[in-house]
Coordinates of C-alpha atoms in Angstrom, one line a residue:
M9 CA -62.1 22.6 76.8
A10 CA -60.9 23.2 80.7
L11 CA -63.2 20.8 83.9
L12 CA -65.3 23.5 85.3
Q13 CA -63.4 23.9 88.9
I14 CA -66.1 23.1 92.0
S15 CA -64.8 24.9 95.4
E16 CA -64.4 21.9 98.4
P17 CA -68.0 22.4 100.8
G18 CA -67.3 25.6 103.5
L19 CA -64.7 27.5 101.2
S20 CA -65.8 30.0 99.0
P21 CA -64.0 30.4 95.7
D22 CA -61.5 32.8 94.2
P23 CA -62.5 33.9 91.2
H24 CA -59.8 35.7 90.4
M25 CA -58.2 32.2 91.1
R26 CA -56.0 30.9 87.5
R27 CA -52.6 29.3 86.2
I28 CA -50.0 31.1 85.4
A29 CA -48.3 29.7 82.2
V30 CA -46.3 31.3 79.9
G31 CA -44.8 30.8 76.0
I32 CA -41.4 30.7 75.2
D33 CA -39.7 31.6 72.4
L34 CA -36.6 29.4 72.5
G35 CA -33.8 31.1 69.4
T36 CA -30.7 31.3 67.5
T37 CA -30.1 34.4 68.9
H38 CA -32.8 35.7 70.9
S39 CA -35.0 33.9 72.7
L40 CA -38.6 35.9 75.0
V41 CA -40.7 34.6 77.0
A42 CA -44.7 35.8 76.4
A43 CA -47.9 35.5 79.1
V44 CA -51.3 36.5 79.2
R45 CA -51.7 39.0 81.0
H46 CA -55.0 41.2 81.9
G47 CA -56.3 39.3 78.8
V48 CA -53.7 40.6 76.6
A49 CA -50.6 38.4 75.2
E50 CA -47.3 40.3 76.5
C51 CA -44.0 39.7 75.7
L52 CA -42.2 40.3 79.5
P53 CA -39.3 42.7 79.8
D54 CA -36.4 42.1 82.3
A55 CA -35.3 45.0 85.1
Q56 CA -34.3 47.3 82.5
G57 CA -37.3 46.8 80.7
Q58 CA -35.6 44.8 77.7
T59 CA -37.8 41.6 76.1
L60 CA -34.9 40.3 74.0
L61 CA -32.9 38.0 75.8
P62 CA -29.7 37.2 74.2
S63 CA -29.5 33.0 73.7
A64 CA -25.4 33.5 75.8
V65 CA -24.4 32.3 78.3
R66 CA -20.8 32.1 79.3
Y67 CA -18.9 30.2 81.8
L68 CA -17.4 32.0 84.9
G69 CA -15.3 29.7 86.5
D70 CA -16.9 28.9 90.7
G71 CA -20.1 27.9 89.4
R72 CA -21.1 31.2 88.3
R73 CA -22.5 32.2 84.8
A74 CA -23.8 35.3 82.7
I75 CA -26.5 35.0 80.5
G76 CA -27.8 37.3 77.7
A77 CA -26.8 40.3 77.1
D78 CA -23.9 40.0 79.3
A79 CA -22.6 37.6 78.5
L80 CA -21.9 38.6 74.6
A81 CA -20.1 42.1 76.7
A82 CA -17.2 39.7 77.3
Q83 CA -17.2 37.3 74.4
A84 CA -14.5 38.7 72.5
E85 CA -12.0 39.1 75.1
D86 CA -14.0 34.8 76.3
P87 CA -14.6 33.1 73.5
L88 CA -13.9 30.2 74.8
D89 CA -16.2 29.8 77.1
T90 CA -18.9 32.1 76.1
I91 CA -21.2 29.8 73.4
V92 CA -23.8 30.9 71.5
S93 CA -26.1 29.7 68.3
V94 CA -26.3 26.5 70.9
K95 CA -30.0 25.7 69.1
R96 CA -27.9 24.9 66.1
M97 CA -26.3 21.9 68.8
M98 CA -30.0 20.8 69.5
G99 CA -30.2 16.8 68.8
R100 CA -26.4 16.5 66.3
A101 CA -23.3 14.5 66.9
L102 CA -19.5 16.9 66.0
D103 CA -20.6 15.5 62.3
D104 CA -24.2 17.3 61.7
V105 CA -23.4 20.4 63.1
T106 CA -22.3 23.0 60.0
G107 CA -20.7 25.9 59.6
R108 CA -18.9 24.9 63.5
E109 CA -15.0 25.2 61.8
R110 CA -16.5 29.1 63.0
L111 CA -17.5 29.0 66.5
P112 CA -14.1 29.0 68.1
Y113 CA -15.0 26.6 71.0
R114 CA -13.1 23.2 72.5
W115 CA -15.7 20.8 70.5
V116 CA -16.2 17.6 72.8
D117 CA -17.2 14.5 70.2
R118 CA -18.9 11.8 72.3
P119 CA -21.7 9.2 71.0
G120 CA -24.6 11.4 71.0
M121 CA -24.6 14.5 71.2
V122 CA -21.6 17.5 71.1
A123 CA -20.7 18.7 73.8
L124 CA -18.2 22.1 74.4
Q125 CA -15.6 22.3 77.1
T126 CA -15.6 25.4 79.2
R127 CA -14.3 25.9 82.1
E128 CA -17.0 24.7 84.4
G129 CA -16.1 21.2 82.7
V130 CA -17.8 19.3 79.8
K131 CA -21.5 21.5 79.1
T132 CA -23.7 19.8 75.9
P133 CA -25.8 21.9 74.5
V134 CA -29.5 20.3 76.5
E135 CA -27.5 21.9 79.4
I136 CA -26.9 25.3 78.0
S137 CA -30.0 25.4 76.5
A138 CA -31.5 25.2 80.3
E139 CA -29.5 28.1 81.5
I140 CA -31.5 29.7 79.1
L141 CA -35.1 28.8 80.0
A142 CA -33.9 29.0 83.1
A143 CA -33.4 33.0 82.7
L144 CA -36.7 32.9 81.3
R145 CA -38.6 31.4 84.3
Q146 CA -37.0 33.3 86.7
R147 CA -38.0 36.6 84.3
A148 CA -41.5 34.9 84.4
E149 CA -41.8 34.5 88.3
D150 CA -40.6 37.8 88.9
S151 CA -42.7 39.1 86.6
F152 CA -45.7 37.6 88.4
D153 CA -44.1 37.9 91.5
T154 CA -44.8 33.6 92.0
D155 CA -42.9 30.9 91.9
D156 CA -45.8 28.8 90.9
L157 CA -45.6 28.1 87.4
F158 CA -48.5 26.5 85.5
G159 CA -45.6 24.5 82.7
A160 CA -45.4 26.8 78.8
V161 CA -44.9 26.2 76.0
I162 CA -42.1 25.9 74.3
T163 CA -42.0 26.1 70.1
V164 CA -39.5 24.8 68.1
P165 CA -38.6 24.9 64.0
A166 CA -40.8 22.8 62.4
Y167 CA -38.0 20.6 60.6
F168 CA -36.6 20.9 64.5
D169 CA -36.2 16.1 64.4
D170 CA -37.5 13.6 67.4
A171 CA -33.6 14.2 68.8
Q172 CA -33.9 17.7 68.7
R173 CA -37.6 17.9 70.4
Q174 CA -37.0 15.2 73.6
A175 CA -33.3 17.3 73.7
T176 CA -35.5 20.5 73.8
K177 CA -37.8 19.2 75.6
D178 CA -35.0 17.7 78.7
A179 CA -33.8 21.6 79.0
A180 CA -36.9 22.5 80.1
R181 CA -36.7 20.2 82.7
L182 CA -34.0 20.8 83.4
A183 CA -35.0 24.5 83.4
G184 CA -38.0 24.1 86.1
L185 CA -40.0 24.2 83.2
N186 CA -43.4 22.0 83.1
V187 CA -44.1 21.7 79.4
L188 CA -47.1 21.2 78.1
R189 CA -46.6 21.5 74.1
L190 CA -44.1 22.3 71.6
V191 CA -45.6 23.2 69.0
N192 CA -44.1 24.5 65.2
E193 CA -42.8 28.6 64.8
P194 CA -44.7 29.0 62.4
T195 CA -47.9 28.1 63.6
A196 CA -47.6 29.7 66.9
A197 CA -46.4 32.7 64.3
A198 CA -50.7 32.1 63.1
L199 CA -52.1 31.8 66.5
A200 CA -50.7 35.1 67.3
Y201 CA -51.3 37.2 64.0
G202 CA -54.5 34.9 62.9
L203 CA -56.3 35.1 66.5
D204 CA -55.0 39.5 67.0
N205 CA -56.2 40.5 62.9
G206 CA -59.4 38.4 62.9
S207 CA -58.1 36.6 60.3
E208 CA -59.5 33.7 57.9
G209 CA -58.4 31.9 55.0
L210 CA -55.6 30.1 53.8
Y211 CA -51.9 32.2 55.0
A212 CA -48.4 31.5 54.8
V213 CA -46.1 32.2 57.4
Y214 CA -41.6 32.5 56.6
D215 CA -40.0 32.4 59.0
L216 CA -36.3 33.4 58.9
G217 CA -34.3 33.2 62.0
G218 CA -30.8 32.9 63.5
G219 CA -30.0 29.5 62.7
T220 CA -33.1 27.8 60.3
F221 CA -35.7 28.3 58.0
D222 CA -39.5 27.2 57.9
I223 CA -42.3 28.5 55.3
S224 CA -46.0 27.2 56.7
I225 CA -49.5 26.9 55.1
L226 CA -51.7 27.7 57.1
R227 CA -55.7 27.4 56.8
L228 CA -57.2 29.8 59.8
T229 CA -60.9 29.1 60.3
E230 CA -63.0 29.8 63.1
G231 CA -60.1 29.1 65.8
V232 CA -59.0 26.2 63.8
F233 CA -55.5 26.5 62.7
E234 CA -55.0 24.4 60.9
V235 CA -51.4 24.2 59.2
V236 CA -51.9 22.0 55.5
A237 CA -47.7 22.4 54.6
T238 CA -44.7 22.4 55.6
G239 CA -40.8 23.2 54.4
G240 CA -37.5 24.8 55.9
D241 CA -34.4 25.2 55.4
S242 CA -33.0 23.5 59.0
A243 CA -29.6 25.2 58.0
L244 CA -29.7 28.6 56.8
G245 CA -31.1 31.4 59.1
G246 CA -29.1 35.0 59.7
D247 CA -25.7 33.6 61.0
D248 CA -25.1 32.5 57.5
F249 CA -25.5 36.3 56.2
D250 CA -23.6 36.8 59.0
A251 CA -20.6 34.8 58.7
L252 CA -20.8 35.3 54.1
L253 CA -21.2 39.1 54.7
A254 CA -17.5 38.9 57.2
E255 CA -15.7 36.2 54.8
R256 CA -16.0 39.0 52.0
L257 CA -15.4 41.6 54.4
L258 CA -12.4 39.9 55.2
E259 CA -11.6 39.7 51.5
R260 CA -11.4 42.4 51.1
S261 CA -9.4 43.5 53.8
N262 CA -7.0 41.2 52.7
L263 CA -7.1 39.1 55.9
P264 CA -8.0 35.3 56.1
A265 CA -10.3 33.5 56.2
L266 CA -13.0 33.8 59.1
Q267 CA -11.9 29.8 59.6
A268 CA -8.3 31.0 60.1
L269 CA -8.7 33.6 62.3
P270 CA -7.8 33.3 66.4
P271 CA -11.1 32.7 68.0
G272 CA -11.2 36.5 70.1
D273 CA -11.3 37.7 66.2
K274 CA -13.5 35.1 64.8
R275 CA -16.2 36.2 67.2
L276 CA -14.9 40.6 67.2
V277 CA -15.6 39.7 62.7
L278 CA -18.8 38.1 63.5
H279 CA -20.4 40.8 65.8
E280 CA -18.9 43.1 63.5
A281 CA -20.5 41.8 60.4
R282 CA -24.0 41.5 61.9
N283 CA -23.4 44.9 63.2
L284 CA -22.9 45.8 59.6
K285 CA -26.1 43.8 58.4
H286 CA -28.5 45.7 60.8
G287 CA -27.0 48.7 59.6
L288 CA -28.0 48.2 55.6
G289 CA -31.5 47.6 57.1
A290 CA -31.7 51.3 57.2
A291 CA -28.1 53.5 55.0
D292 CA -27.2 52.8 51.9
A293 CA -23.7 51.6 52.7
A294 CA -21.5 51.1 55.9
T295 CA -17.5 51.0 56.7
T296 CA -15.8 49.2 59.2
Q297 CA -12.2 49.7 61.1
L298 CA -11.6 47.2 62.9
P299 CA -8.4 46.0 64.6
L300 CA -7.4 42.4 65.2
S301 CA -4.8 40.3 66.3
V302 CA -4.0 39.4 62.4
G303 CA -4.1 43.3 61.2
A304 CA -6.8 45.3 60.4
M305 CA -10.0 45.4 58.6
E306 CA -11.5 47.7 57.3
A307 CA -13.8 47.8 53.9
R308 CA -16.5 49.9 53.0
V309 CA -19.8 47.8 51.6
T310 CA -22.9 48.9 50.3
R311 CA -26.2 47.2 50.1
A312 CA -26.7 47.0 47.0
E313 CA -23.4 44.5 47.7
F314 CA -24.4 42.9 50.8
E315 CA -27.5 42.0 48.3
A316 CA -26.2 40.4 45.4
W317 CA -24.1 37.8 47.9
T318 CA -26.4 36.7 49.8
R319 CA -29.0 36.3 47.0
P320 CA -28.4 32.9 46.8
L321 CA -29.1 33.0 50.3
I322 CA -33.0 34.3 49.7
D323 CA -33.5 32.0 47.1
R324 CA -33.4 29.2 49.1
T325 CA -36.2 29.5 51.1
L326 CA -37.4 31.2 47.8
A327 CA -37.2 27.5 46.8
A328 CA -38.2 25.9 49.7
T329 CA -41.4 28.8 49.1
K330 CA -42.8 27.1 46.3
R331 CA -42.2 23.4 46.9
T332 CA -44.8 24.0 49.7
L333 CA -47.2 25.6 47.9
R334 CA -46.6 22.7 45.2
D335 CA -46.9 19.9 48.5
A336 CA -50.2 21.8 49.7
K337 CA -51.3 22.6 45.5
L338 CA -51.9 26.1 46.4
T339 CA -50.8 28.2 43.6
R340 CA -49.6 31.9 45.5
E341 CA -52.7 33.6 44.0
Q342 CA -54.9 31.4 46.3
V343 CA -52.8 32.5 49.2
Q344 CA -54.2 35.8 51.3
G345 CA -51.4 37.1 52.9
V346 CA -47.8 36.5 54.1
V347 CA -47.1 36.6 57.7
L348 CA -43.0 37.3 58.5
V349 CA -41.6 35.9 61.1
G350 CA -37.7 35.9 62.4
G351 CA -35.7 39.2 62.8
S352 CA -33.6 38.2 59.5
T353 CA -36.9 38.8 57.9
R354 CA -36.2 42.9 58.8
M355 CA -34.0 42.4 55.4
P356 CA -35.0 45.1 53.4
A357 CA -34.2 42.2 50.4
V358 CA -36.0 39.6 52.4
R359 CA -39.6 41.2 51.7
T360 CA -38.9 42.3 48.7
A361 CA -38.2 39.3 47.3
V362 CA -40.6 37.6 49.8
G363 CA -43.2 40.9 47.7
E364 CA -42.4 39.1 44.9
L365 CA -43.0 35.9 44.7
F366 CA -46.5 36.0 46.0
G367 CA -47.3 38.9 44.8
R368 CA -47.9 41.1 46.7
P369 CA -46.3 43.0 50.7
P370 CA -46.1 40.4 52.9
L371 CA -47.8 41.7 56.8
T372 CA -45.7 43.5 59.0
N373 CA -48.0 44.4 61.8
L374 CA -46.5 42.6 64.3
D375 CA -43.4 42.7 65.7
P376 CA -41.6 39.4 64.0
D377 CA -39.6 39.3 66.9
E378 CA -42.0 39.0 69.7
I379 CA -44.5 37.1 67.8
V380 CA -44.3 33.6 68.0
A381 CA -43.4 34.0 71.8
V382 CA -46.9 35.7 72.1
G383 CA -48.3 32.7 69.8
A384 CA -47.1 30.3 72.3
A385 CA -48.2 32.2 75.2
I386 CA -51.9 32.3 74.0
Q387 CA -51.5 28.7 73.7
A388 CA -50.6 28.2 76.7
N389 CA -52.8 30.0 78.6
Q390 CA -56.2 27.2 76.6
L391 CA -53.6 24.7 78.2
A392 CA -53.9 26.2 81.1
G393 CA -56.9 26.9 81.2
N394 CA -58.0 29.6 81.5
A395 CA -59.2 30.0 77.8
A396 CA -62.8 29.0 78.4
D397 CA -64.2 31.5 76.4
G398 CA -61.8 31.3 73.4
D399 CA -60.5 27.9 72.6
V400 CA -58.2 27.2 70.0
L401 CA -57.2 23.9 68.0
L402 CA -53.7 23.3 66.7
L403 CA -53.7 21.0 63.7
D404 CA -49.9 20.8 63.6
V405 CA -47.9 18.1 60.9
I406 CA -44.6 16.0 60.6
P407 CA -42.5 17.3 58.5
L408 CA -40.6 14.1 56.5
S409 CA -42.1 10.8 56.2
L410 CA -42.2 7.6 58.7
G411 CA -42.5 3.9 57.2
I412 CA -40.7 0.9 57.8
E413 CA -38.4 -1.1 56.0
T414 CA -39.6 -4.2 53.3
M415 CA -38.1 -6.7 51.5
G416 CA -35.9 -5.9 48.6
G417 CA -34.7 -2.7 50.7
L418 CA -37.5 -0.4 50.0
V419 CA -39.6 1.4 51.6
E420 CA -43.2 1.6 52.6
R421 CA -44.7 4.9 54.4
I422 CA -47.0 4.5 57.1
I423 CA -47.8 8.4 58.0
E424 CA -47.4 11.5 54.6
R425 CA -45.4 13.9 55.4
N426 CA -47.5 16.8 56.1
S427 CA -50.1 14.7 57.3
T428 CA -51.5 16.5 60.2
I429 CA -50.5 15.6 64.3
P430 CA -51.2 14.3 66.7
T431 CA -51.8 10.8 64.7
A432 CA -52.0 7.3 64.2
K433 CA -51.9 4.8 61.3
A434 CA -51.5 0.8 61.4
Q435 CA -50.8 -1.0 58.2
D436 CA -50.8 -5.1 57.7
F437 CA -47.7 -6.6 56.7
T438 CA -47.3 -10.7 56.5
T439 CA -44.3 -13.0 56.5
Y440 CA -42.0 -14.0 53.7
Q441 CA -40.9 -17.9 54.3
D442 CA -43.0 -20.7 55.5
G443 CA -42.5 -21.1 59.4
Q444 CA -41.1 -18.2 59.4
T445 CA -42.4 -16.4 64.3
A446 CA -40.5 -13.5 64.5
L447 CA -40.9 -10.1 62.5
A448 CA -37.8 -8.3 62.2
L449 CA -38.7 -3.5 61.9
H450 CA -36.7 -0.8 60.7
V451 CA -38.8 2.1 61.1
V452 CA -37.1 5.0 59.2
Q453 CA -37.4 8.6 58.2
G454 CA -37.2 10.1 54.8
E455 CA -38.9 10.7 50.4
R456 CA -37.3 8.5 49.0
E457 CA -38.3 4.4 48.1
L458 CA -34.4 3.2 49.4
V459 CA -33.5 2.8 53.0
A460 CA -30.1 3.4 52.6
D461 CA -31.3 7.2 50.8
C462 CA -33.6 7.5 54.4
R463 CA -32.7 7.9 57.8
S464 CA -32.7 5.4 60.3
L465 CA -34.2 5.8 63.5
A466 CA -34.5 2.3 65.3
R467 CA -35.0 -1.4 65.0
F468 CA -37.4 -3.5 67.4
E469 CA -37.6 -7.8 66.8
L470 CA -41.4 -9.2 67.0
R471 CA -40.4 -12.8 68.0
G472 CA -43.5 -15.6 68.9
I473 CA -45.4 -15.8 65.1
P474 CA -47.0 -19.5 65.5
P475 CA -45.6 -21.5 63.0
M476 CA -47.7 -20.7 59.6
V477 CA -46.7 -20.7 55.3
A478 CA -45.2 -17.6 54.2
G479 CA -48.0 -14.3 53.5
A480 CA -50.5 -16.5 55.8
A481 CA -49.7 -14.5 59.3
R482 CA -51.3 -10.6 59.4
I483 CA -48.4 -7.9 61.3
R484 CA -50.4 -4.8 61.7
V485 CA -47.6 -2.3 62.6
R486 CA -48.9 0.9 64.8
F487 CA -47.0 4.3 63.9
E488 CA -48.4 6.8 66.6
V489 CA -47.1 11.0 66.7
D490 CA -48.3 12.8 70.0
A491 CA -48.8 16.6 69.6
D492 CA -44.8 17.2 70.2
G493 CA -44.1 14.9 66.6
L494 CA -42.4 12.4 68.9
L495 CA -43.7 8.6 67.4
G496 CA -44.0 5.5 69.3
V497 CA -44.2 1.7 66.5
S498 CA -45.9 -0.7 67.6
A499 CA -46.3 -4.2 66.0
R500 CA -49.6 -7.3 66.4
E501 CA -49.8 -10.4 64.8
L502 CA -53.5 -10.5 65.0
G503 CA -54.5 -14.6 65.2
S504 CA -51.6 -15.1 68.2
G505 CA -52.4 -11.8 70.1
V506 CA -47.7 -11.3 70.3
E507 CA -47.5 -8.0 70.5
A508 CA -44.1 -5.3 70.6
A509 CA -43.6 -1.6 71.4
I510 CA -41.0 0.8 70.4
S511 CA -40.0 4.3 70.8
V512 CA -38.6 5.8 69.1
K513 CA -35.9 8.5 70.3
P514 CA -32.6 8.9 68.4
S515 CA -30.1 9.1 70.2
Y516 CA -29.1 12.4 67.8
G517 CA -31.3 14.0 65.3
L518 CA -30.9 14.5 61.4
G519 CA -27.7 16.6 60.3
D520 CA -28.4 20.3 60.1
D521 CA -28.7 19.9 55.5
E522 CA -30.3 16.4 55.5
I523 CA -33.9 17.3 56.5
A524 CA -33.5 19.8 53.2
R525 CA -31.7 17.2 51.2
M526 CA -33.7 14.5 51.4
L527 CA -36.6 16.1 50.5
R528 CA -34.8 17.4 47.3
E529 CA -33.0 14.7 46.3
G530 CA -36.7 12.9 47.2
F531 CA -38.2 15.9 44.5
A532 CA -35.2 15.4 42.3
Q533 CA -35.3 11.6 41.5
A534 CA -38.9 11.1 42.1
D535 CA -38.5 9.1 38.3
S536 CA -35.8 7.9 38.4
D537 CA -37.1 6.0 42.4
A538 CA -39.7 4.8 41.3
A539 CA -38.1 2.8 38.6
V540 CA -36.0 1.8 41.1
R541 CA -39.0 0.7 43.8
T542 CA -40.3 -1.7 40.6
L543 CA -36.8 -3.5 40.2
R544 CA -36.7 -4.5 43.6
E545 CA -41.0 -5.3 43.3
A546 CA -40.8 -6.9 40.5
R547 CA -37.7 -9.3 41.6
V548 CA -39.4 -9.9 45.5
D549 CA -42.5 -11.5 43.7
A550 CA -39.7 -13.0 41.2
E551 CA -38.2 -14.9 44.7
R552 CA -41.2 -15.7 46.5
L553 CA -42.9 -17.4 42.9
Q554 CA -39.6 -18.9 42.4
L555 CA -39.7 -20.4 46.1
A556 CA -43.7 -21.3 45.9
T557 CA -42.7 -23.3 43.1
L558 CA -40.3 -24.9 44.5
S559 CA -41.9 -26.1 47.8
A560 CA -44.8 -27.8 45.4
L561 CA -42.3 -29.8 43.2
A562 CA -40.9 -31.2 46.7
A563 CA -44.2 -32.5 47.5
D564 CA -46.9 -33.5 44.4
A565 CA -43.7 -33.3 42.1
D566 CA -45.0 -37.1 40.7
L567 CA -48.4 -35.1 39.0
L568 CA -46.6 -33.9 36.6
S569 CA -45.4 -35.0 33.0
A570 CA -42.0 -35.1 31.3
E571 CA -42.9 -32.7 29.1
E572 CA -44.6 -30.6 31.8
R573 CA -41.8 -30.5 34.3
A574 CA -39.8 -30.2 31.2
A575 CA -41.9 -26.8 30.4
I576 CA -41.8 -25.5 34.4
D577 CA -38.7 -26.1 34.9
T578 CA -37.8 -23.1 31.3
A579 CA -40.0 -21.3 33.4
M580 CA -38.0 -21.0 36.4
A581 CA -34.9 -21.7 34.4
G582 CA -36.1 -18.0 32.5
L583 CA -36.7 -16.3 35.2
A584 CA -33.5 -16.5 37.4
E585 CA -32.0 -15.4 33.9
A586 CA -34.6 -12.5 34.4
A587 CA -34.3 -11.6 37.9
R588 CA -30.6 -11.0 37.2
G589 CA -31.2 -8.2 34.8
D590 CA -32.0 -4.5 35.3
E591 CA -35.7 -4.2 33.7
A592 CA -38.7 -5.4 35.2
D593 CA -40.4 -5.6 32.8
T594 CA -38.6 -9.0 31.1
I595 CA -38.9 -10.2 35.1
V596 CA -42.0 -9.3 34.4
A597 CA -42.5 -11.4 31.6
A598 CA -40.3 -14.2 32.8
I599 CA -43.7 -14.3 36.1
E600 CA -46.5 -14.7 33.3
R601 CA -44.9 -17.4 31.8
L602 CA -43.9 -19.4 35.6
A603 CA -46.9 -18.7 36.6
A604 CA -49.1 -20.4 32.6
A605 CA -46.9 -23.1 32.9
T606 CA -47.5 -23.9 36.9
E607 CA -51.3 -22.9 36.3
S608 CA -52.5 -26.9 35.5
F609 CA -49.9 -27.8 38.6
A610 CA -51.4 -26.2 41.1
A611 CA -55.2 -27.4 39.2
A612 CA -53.7 -31.3 40.2
R613 CA -52.1 -29.6 43.3
M614 CA -56.1 -29.0 44.1
N615 CA -58.1 -32.1 43.0
R616 CA -55.3 -34.1 45.0
G617 CA -56.4 -31.3 48.2
I618 CA -60.3 -32.3 47.9
H619 CA -59.7 -36.0 47.1
Q620 CA -57.4 -36.4 50.0
A621 CA -59.7 -34.4 52.2
L622 CA -62.7 -36.2 51.2
S623 CA -61.8 -39.6 50.8
G624 CA -63.2 -42.0 53.4
R625 CA -66.3 -39.7 54.0
S626 CA -69.3 -39.5 52.7
V627 CA -72.3 -37.9 52.1
E628 CA -74.2 -38.0 55.0
D629 CA -70.9 -37.2 57.3
L630 CA -70.3 -34.0 54.3

C-alpha cells in the first residue's frame, strides 16, 4: 500500500504529482515499453507511431550504433555486427546457447557468460540488452517529456533462472533504469487480462514468444493474482519455427543446410522464413525467390506443409501444458479460459491446437504482443504508489525445486517447485560423525533425487560447530527466495549461534534445454529415482549403525560374553556384506539383525552409565 504524502509546512501539495514508472517487455524478437496514462495502461509509441521495437542492435564503429528497425534494415549486409535474439544468450555459457550454429556471429567463449566480437570490441549479452533497454527508456522519457523516471518493472520468462534474472537486472542498471521488480511474463499477461476484463477464477496463460515458451495456471480472485503452477520450455520459440522452415526451403531448393551458409545468406534465409511464416497465417500457400551467394532459393510451401513440419514443436508446448495442469492438480474443464501471449500464438495451427487441448477457443481479445508490457506497466504504477485505489497482489512461483546435498549424494528439497514467492523455508540437519566441527553445504536445483542429476548452484561451509557426538548438533538451513526469484541461503548451529550465509549468484544459468530436461527426466524416472534414494538411505543408515557399534565396542566390550560378542560380529559382517549389494530390503533386514544383536549390549551400557553417575552419591544428594 502506498504511503500518504504530507507536504512541507507552508507549501501546497500538488494533487497531480505522481511518480512515472514503466513496464518493459524485453523480448527475443521485439521489445516494448508501457505506462499508465490518464488511468489507462498503454504501450508507448516511437516518433513514427510504432510500439514494437525490434530487439536488434547494430554496431557501426566510432561509438555509433543503430537500434531496432534501423539495425534490422542492414542485417544481411552487416550480419556479424547486427545482433538479434540476444535474450537467448543472457546468463549463458557458450555451450548453453542452443541454435548458435544458425547465428552468424563471432563467438567469444569466456568464463561466466558468452560474448560476441563486434567492430566496437567484445560485447556481452548484458551490454547489448542494455542498448535496447536504454532505447526504451528514452522513448518513455520523450513520451512524458521528463528525464526523471521513478523506475521500471521488467518482465522475464517464468523459466529464467537466477543467473538470467540477475543478468536482466544488470542490463537495466547499465541502461540507467531502477528495477522495481522482475515479473514473470505469464503473470504480467494475466494481470493485464484480469484487470481489463474483470475476470476471476482459474486461467491458463499460454506464452509462445520468439525465444521461449511458458505456460502458467493462475487463480484470479478480487485483485489477487496467484500462480498455481508454471511450466514451459526455455529452448522453444518462434525462432525455432523460422529455422525449421528455413531448413525445409533450402532442402527443397537443393541448397546447403542453414549452418553451412555464409553469414549474410544465413540472415537473409531466416528473415525470409519469418516473412513466409507470417504470410502463411493469412494465405494457404506462399512462394519465395531469394537470390543467395550459393544459388537461388526458389520454393513454394503450403500452410498444410508448414503445419505438418512444425507440429512436433507445437506438441512440445502441449506436453508442457499437460504437465503443468497435472502439477496444479486440475483438469482442463476447471480452467475457465486460456490467454494467448507472444507473437508466435498468431499462427493458426497454434490457436487450433490450444483450443483442442482445452476444449474451448483461446482468448484473443488483447494484443498478444502488447499484453505483457501492459501488465508490467500496471504493476509498475502500483509499486510507484500511484494506484492506491486499485492495488493488486501478485503471487508468483519458483519453477524448479531448491535443496541441499545430504549424505549418500542425495538431495533434500527445502523449497519445492511451484512454491509461491517471495518465500523462506528452513529445515534442521545434524552432523554425521563424532566431533564434527564443520559442515559443507552444497546448494542444488532440480527435480531428481541424486545430486549428480541436478544443477549445482553454490557451495559454502559452516565452521566453528562445537564438537559433540554425531547427531547431537542442530544446524538450521534457511532458504530465502525474493520477489525477483533470486536465492539466498544461510546455516546456523542453534546451540552455539555459529552462522554462515551466501547469496546464490551462479556465474551463468541453466542451459537452454536443461530446465525442460530436468523436469522431463524427473517425471520419467520418478520410480527409479525413488528406488535409488531408498537404497542410498539404507546404506547411510547401515554405515551410521556400524560406526556407532564400533564406537560402543571400543568403550565397553568387556560387558559382553564371548557368545554375545560373536553374535554382534556376525551381524556386523552380514550388514557389511548387505551394504555392498543393491537390494535395499536386504540392507534393512541386516540393520534389524544387528540392532537385535546389540539390544542387550545397549541395555548393559546404559546400566553401567547410570551406575557410574550415581556412584558415591546418597539419596539426600539426589
